[in-house]
Amino acid sequence: MGRVQDKVALVTGGASGIGLSSATLLAKEGAKVVIADFNVDGAKEAAERIKAEGGEAVGIFLDAGDENSIKEAVEFTVEQYGKITVLYNNVGSTNLQKDLDVVNMDLNEWDRLMNLNLKSVLLGSRFAIPHMIKSGGGSIINTASMAGFFGDSIRAAYGASKAGVVNLTRYIAAQYGKNHIRCNAVAPGLILTPAAKNNMPPDVLDIFAKYNALPYHGEPDDIGNTVLFLASDESKFITGQTIQVEGGHYIANPTSPDFEEFMKKS
Ligand SMILES: NC(=O)c1ccc[n+]([C@@H]2O[C@H](COP(=O)([O-])OP(=O)(O)OC[C@H]3O[C@@H](n4cnc5c(N)ncnc54)[C@H](O)[C@@H]3O)[C@@H](O)[C@H]2O)c1
């Protein structure tokens, strides 16, 4: 008996990185999984790999920036497997070239990120909740980010959209808890997804490593395992929370390294 046996999960952005890890782990633990992604070939390949390992999955196209496409993905899930009991709203995007400081950011990028990172969570939940209520409840999980908790020199739109995800998570939890629907989020720190590995120069990875409390970087499965826990009944009394999975990167006083240097010198 798997940890999420017979649950039906829709995972958005499931063809790569965090979504792929989560879909794979959910299927391994007995869930039927719909992998929905802009990269439909990647979604289908992921589903085939899951099936080859004895799991149950199907890959479909999704544009999480489009209301109808999200609705279709939810409806497809219910038609395919009879219900939807886990919704993982995972798609999110960032843009280091256009999402800058408040004065200089591209306002179209602000709108794009709010739509893709935040409104997609609202819409996925809006379409899935009535089905969850019909089948007795469910678990909604959202991907936030540690960028939603702190200010930074760039990426104001990304940070604001992810902060929105953190509080929308509480609203969904507050509004539908009595219907046996839980809603939680996971806030990753830097996770070495293929995209992060390709885009980040080694020097930048070293900067992140320097501030982690733990001596290693995060991997997609660190998030996938958290998602699995939140999808399962093991977390049945947890709702409205955002679990920070970030290697202790943000736990220390930010002046600590400077203070350590100062103490060495004095
Ligand atoms: N990797 C990190 O360090 C990190 C840190 C914090 C938060 N996050 C968040 O984690 C989530 C997943 O990121 P990842 O690192 O796994 O990224 P990734 O690029 O590895 O995977 C993202 C997936 O989403 C799909 N996608 C992109 N736009 C889409 C759209 N409009 N509709 C449907 N699918 C779309 C892509 O095709 C891809 O398969 C995002 O919300 C991201 O903001 C990641």
Coordinates of C-alpha atoms and ligand atoms in Angstrom, one line a residue:
M1 CA 0.0 0.0 0.0
G2 CA 1.6 3.3 -1.1
R3 CA 1.6 6.5 0.8
V4 CA -0.8 8.1 -1.6
Q5 CA -2.5 4.9 -2.9
D6 CA -5.5 5.6 -5.1
K7 CA -5.2 9.4 -5.0
V8 CA -5.5 11.2 -8.3
A9 CA -3.0 14.0 -8.8
L10 CA -2.7 16.7 -11.4
V11 CA 0.9 18.1 -11.4
T12 CA 1.5 21.3 -13.4
G13 CA 4.9 21.8 -14.9
G14 CA 5.6 18.1 -14.4
A15 CA 7.9 17.5 -17.3
S16 CA 11.0 18.9 -15.6
G17 CA 12.7 19.7 -12.3
I18 CA 10.6 20.0 -9.2
G19 CA 7.3 19.0 -10.9
L20 CA 8.9 15.9 -12.5
S21 CA 10.4 14.7 -9.2
S22 CA 7.0 15.2 -7.5
A23 CA 5.0 13.4 -10.2
T24 CA 7.5 10.5 -10.1
L25 CA 7.4 10.2 -6.3
L26 CA 3.6 10.5 -6.2
A27 CA 3.2 7.7 -8.8
K28 CA 5.8 5.5 -7.0
E29 CA 3.6 5.8 -3.9
G30 CA 0.4 4.7 -5.6
A31 CA -1.2 7.9 -7.0
K32 CA -2.5 8.1 -10.5
V33 CA -0.8 11.2 -12.0
V34 CA -1.7 13.6 -14.8
I35 CA 1.5 15.4 -15.8
A36 CA 0.5 18.7 -17.5
D37 CA 3.1 20.8 -19.2
F38 CA 3.8 23.3 -21.9
N39 CA 6.4 20.8 -23.0
V40 CA 3.9 18.1 -24.0
D41 CA 6.5 15.7 -25.3
G42 CA 8.4 15.9 -22.0
A43 CA 5.1 15.3 -20.1
K44 CA 4.3 12.3 -22.2
E45 CA 7.9 10.9 -21.9
A46 CA 7.7 11.3 -18.1
A47 CA 4.4 9.4 -18.0
E48 CA 5.9 6.6 -20.1
R49 CA 8.8 6.3 -17.7
I50 CA 6.4 6.1 -14.8
K51 CA 4.4 3.5 -16.5
A52 CA 7.5 1.4 -17.4
E53 CA 8.3 1.4 -13.6
G54 CA 4.8 0.1 -12.8
G55 CA 3.0 3.4 -12.0
E56 CA 0.0 5.0 -13.6
A57 CA 0.4 8.4 -15.4
V58 CA -0.6 10.3 -18.5
G59 CA 1.1 13.4 -20.0
I60 CA -1.0 16.3 -21.5
F61 CA -0.5 19.8 -22.8
L62 CA -1.0 22.8 -20.4
D63 CA -0.5 26.5 -20.8
A64 CA -0.7 27.6 -17.2
G65 CA -1.0 31.2 -18.4
D66 CA -4.3 30.4 -20.0
E67 CA -7.6 30.0 -18.0
N68 CA -9.2 27.6 -20.5
S69 CA -6.1 25.4 -20.7
I70 CA -6.1 25.1 -16.8
K71 CA -9.8 24.2 -16.8
E72 CA -9.3 21.6 -19.5
A73 CA -6.4 20.0 -17.5
V74 CA -8.6 19.7 -14.5
E75 CA -11.5 18.3 -16.5
F76 CA -9.2 15.9 -18.3
T77 CA -8.0 14.6 -14.9
V78 CA -11.5 13.9 -13.7
E79 CA -12.5 12.3 -17.0
Q80 CA -9.4 10.1 -17.1
Y81 CA -9.3 8.9 -13.5
G82 CA -12.8 9.7 -12.1
K83 CA -11.7 12.4 -9.5
I84 CA -9.0 14.8 -8.6
T85 CA -7.8 14.6 -5.0
V86 CA -4.3 16.2 -5.3
L87 CA -3.6 19.4 -7.2
Y88 CA 0.0 20.5 -7.4
N89 CA 0.1 24.0 -8.7
N90 CA 3.8 24.1 -9.6
V91 CA 4.3 26.1 -12.7
G92 CA 6.2 29.3 -12.2
S93 CA 8.6 31.5 -14.2
T94 CA 11.3 34.1 -13.5
N95 CA 13.1 36.5 -15.8
L96 CA 16.5 38.0 -14.7
Q97 CA 16.5 40.4 -17.8
K98 CA 13.1 42.0 -17.5
D99 CA 12.1 41.6 -13.8
L100 CA 14.4 44.2 -12.3
D101 CA 13.9 46.8 -9.6
V102 CA 10.7 48.6 -9.2
V103 CA 11.7 51.7 -11.3
N104 CA 13.2 49.8 -14.1
M105 CA 11.2 46.6 -14.5
D106 CA 9.3 45.8 -17.6
L107 CA 5.6 46.2 -16.6
N108 CA 4.5 43.6 -19.2
E109 CA 6.7 41.2 -17.3
W110 CA 5.0 42.1 -14.0
D111 CA 1.7 41.2 -15.6
R112 CA 3.0 38.0 -17.1
L113 CA 4.5 36.8 -13.8
M114 CA 1.4 37.7 -11.8
N115 CA -0.7 35.7 -14.3
L116 CA 1.6 32.7 -14.6
N117 CA 2.9 32.4 -11.0
L118 CA -0.1 33.6 -9.0
K119 CA -3.3 33.6 -11.0
S120 CA -2.6 30.0 -12.2
V121 CA -2.7 28.9 -8.6
L122 CA -6.1 30.6 -8.1
L123 CA -7.5 29.1 -11.3
G124 CA -6.3 25.6 -10.8
S125 CA -7.8 25.6 -7.3
R126 CA -11.0 27.3 -8.5
F127 CA -11.6 24.5 -11.1
A128 CA -10.5 21.6 -8.9
I129 CA -12.2 22.5 -5.6
P130 CA -15.8 21.7 -6.7
H131 CA -14.6 18.2 -7.9
M132 CA -12.7 17.7 -4.6
I133 CA -15.8 18.6 -2.6
K134 CA -17.8 16.1 -4.6
S135 CA -15.4 13.3 -3.9
G136 CA -15.0 14.1 -0.2
G137 CA -11.9 16.4 -0.1
G138 CA -8.4 16.7 -1.3
S139 CA -5.0 18.3 -0.9
I140 CA -3.8 21.4 -2.9
I141 CA -0.1 22.1 -2.9
N142 CA 1.4 25.3 -4.4
T143 CA 5.0 26.1 -5.2
A144 CA 6.0 29.4 -3.6
S145 CA 9.6 30.4 -3.2
M146 CA 11.9 31.8 -0.6
A147 CA 11.9 34.9 -2.8
G148 CA 8.4 35.4 -1.5
F149 CA 9.7 36.1 2.0
F150 CA 12.5 38.5 1.4
G151 CA 13.5 41.6 -0.6
D152 CA 16.2 41.5 -3.2
S153 CA 18.0 43.8 -5.7
I154 CA 16.1 42.4 -8.7
R155 CA 13.0 40.2 -9.3
A156 CA 10.5 42.3 -7.6
A157 CA 7.6 40.9 -9.6
Y158 CA 8.7 37.2 -9.0
G159 CA 9.0 37.9 -5.3
A160 CA 5.6 39.6 -5.1
S161 CA 3.9 36.9 -7.1
K162 CA 5.4 34.2 -4.8
A163 CA 4.4 36.2 -1.6
G164 CA 0.9 36.2 -3.1
V165 CA 1.1 32.4 -3.4
V166 CA 2.0 32.1 0.3
N167 CA -1.1 34.1 1.4
L168 CA -3.5 32.7 -1.2
T169 CA -2.5 29.3 0.2
R170 CA -3.9 30.5 3.6
Y171 CA -7.1 31.8 2.0
I172 CA -7.8 28.5 0.2
A173 CA -7.1 26.6 3.4
A174 CA -9.4 28.9 5.5
Q175 CA -12.2 28.8 3.0
Y176 CA -12.4 25.1 2.2
G177 CA -11.0 23.3 5.3
K178 CA -14.5 22.4 6.4
N179 CA -14.9 20.6 3.0
H180 CA -11.9 18.4 3.9
I181 CA -9.7 20.3 1.5
R182 CA -6.2 21.2 2.8
C183 CA -4.0 23.7 1.1
N184 CA -0.3 24.1 1.7
A185 CA 2.7 25.4 -0.1
V186 CA 6.3 24.5 -0.4
A187 CA 8.9 27.3 -0.6
P188 CA 12.1 26.1 -2.2
G189 CA 15.4 27.8 -1.8
L190 CA 17.9 27.2 -4.7
I191 CA 17.2 23.8 -6.1
L192 CA 19.5 22.2 -8.6
T193 CA 17.0 21.5 -11.3
P194 CA 18.3 21.1 -14.9
A195 CA 17.4 24.7 -15.6
A196 CA 19.1 26.0 -12.5
K197 CA 22.2 23.9 -13.3
N198 CA 22.4 25.2 -16.9
N199 CA 21.7 28.9 -16.1
M200 CA 23.7 29.4 -12.9
P201 CA 27.5 30.0 -13.3
P202 CA 29.5 28.1 -10.7
D203 CA 30.4 31.3 -8.9
V204 CA 26.8 32.0 -8.3
L205 CA 26.3 28.4 -7.0
D206 CA 29.2 29.0 -4.6
I207 CA 27.6 32.2 -3.3
F208 CA 24.4 30.2 -2.5
A209 CA 26.5 27.3 -0.9
K210 CA 28.3 29.8 1.3
Y211 CA 25.1 30.9 3.0
N212 CA 23.4 27.4 3.3
A213 CA 23.5 26.1 6.9
L214 CA 23.9 22.6 5.3
P215 CA 27.0 21.9 3.2
Y216 CA 25.1 20.9 0.0
H217 CA 22.6 22.2 -2.5
G218 CA 19.0 21.3 -2.7
E219 CA 17.8 18.6 -5.3
P220 CA 14.4 18.3 -6.9
D221 CA 13.6 15.3 -4.7
D222 CA 14.0 17.4 -1.6
I223 CA 10.9 19.3 -2.8
G224 CA 9.3 16.2 -4.3
N225 CA 9.4 14.4 -1.0
T226 CA 7.8 17.4 0.8
V227 CA 5.1 17.5 -1.9
L228 CA 4.5 13.7 -1.4
F229 CA 4.1 14.3 2.4
L230 CA 1.7 17.2 1.9
A231 CA -0.3 15.1 -0.6
S232 CA -0.5 12.1 1.7
D233 CA -2.8 11.7 4.8
E234 CA 0.3 11.8 6.9
S235 CA -0.1 15.6 6.9
K236 CA -3.8 15.5 7.5
F237 CA -3.7 18.1 10.3
I238 CA -1.5 20.5 8.4
T239 CA -3.2 23.2 6.3
G240 CA -2.5 26.8 5.3
Q241 CA 1.3 26.4 5.8
T242 CA 4.2 27.1 3.6
I243 CA 7.1 24.7 4.3
Q244 CA 10.5 26.2 3.6
V245 CA 12.8 23.7 2.0
E246 CA 16.0 25.7 1.7
G247 CA 18.9 24.1 3.5
G248 CA 18.9 26.6 6.3
H249 CA 19.9 29.3 3.9
Y250 CA 17.7 31.9 5.5
I251 CA 17.8 30.9 9.1
A252 CA 20.8 32.9 10.3
N253 CA 21.2 36.6 11.0
P254 CA 22.3 37.9 7.5
T255 CA 25.2 39.8 9.2
S256 CA 26.6 36.6 10.7
P257 CA 29.4 36.0 8.1
D258 CA 30.6 39.6 8.5
F259 CA 30.5 39.3 12.2
E260 CA 32.5 36.1 12.1
E261 CA 35.1 37.8 10.0
F262 CA 35.1 40.7 12.5
M263 CA 35.6 38.3 15.4
K264 CA 38.5 36.6 13.7
K265 CA 40.3 39.9 13.2
S266 CA 39.7 41.2 16.7
Ligands
LIG1 N1 14.6 25.6 -9.0 C1 14.7 26.5 -8.0 O1 15.7 26.8 -7.5 C2 13.4 27.1 -7.5 C3 13.4 27.9 -6.4 C4 12.3 28.5 -5.9 C5 11.1 28.3 -6.5 N2 11.1 27.5 -7.7 C6 9.7 27.3 -8.3 O2 9.6 25.9 -8.6 C7 8.7 25.7 -9.7 C8 9.3 24.8 -10.7 O3 10.5 25.2 -11.1 P1 11.7 24.3 -11.6 O4 13.0 24.9 -11.1 O5 11.4 22.9 -11.4 O6 11.6 24.7 -13.2 P2 11.9 23.9 -14.5 O7 12.2 24.9 -15.5 O8 12.8 22.7 -14.3 O9 10.4 23.2 -14.8 C9 9.3 24.0 -15.0 C10 8.4 23.3 -15.9 O10 7.2 24.1 -16.1 C11 6.9 24.1 -17.5 N3 6.2 25.3 -17.9 C12 6.8 26.5 -18.0 N4 5.8 27.4 -18.4 C13 4.7 26.7 -18.5 C14 3.3 27.1 -18.8 N5 3.0 28.3 -19.1 N6 2.4 26.1 -18.7 C15 2.7 24.9 -18.4 N7 4.0 24.5 -18.1 C16 4.9 25.4 -18.1 C17 8.2 23.9 -18.2 O11 8.0 23.3 -19.5 C18 8.9 22.9 -17.3 O12 8.7 21.6 -17.6 C19 8.4 27.2 -10.2 O13 7.2 27.7 -9.7 C20 9.6 28.0 -9.6 O14 9.3 29.3 -9.5 C21 12.2 26.9 -8.2

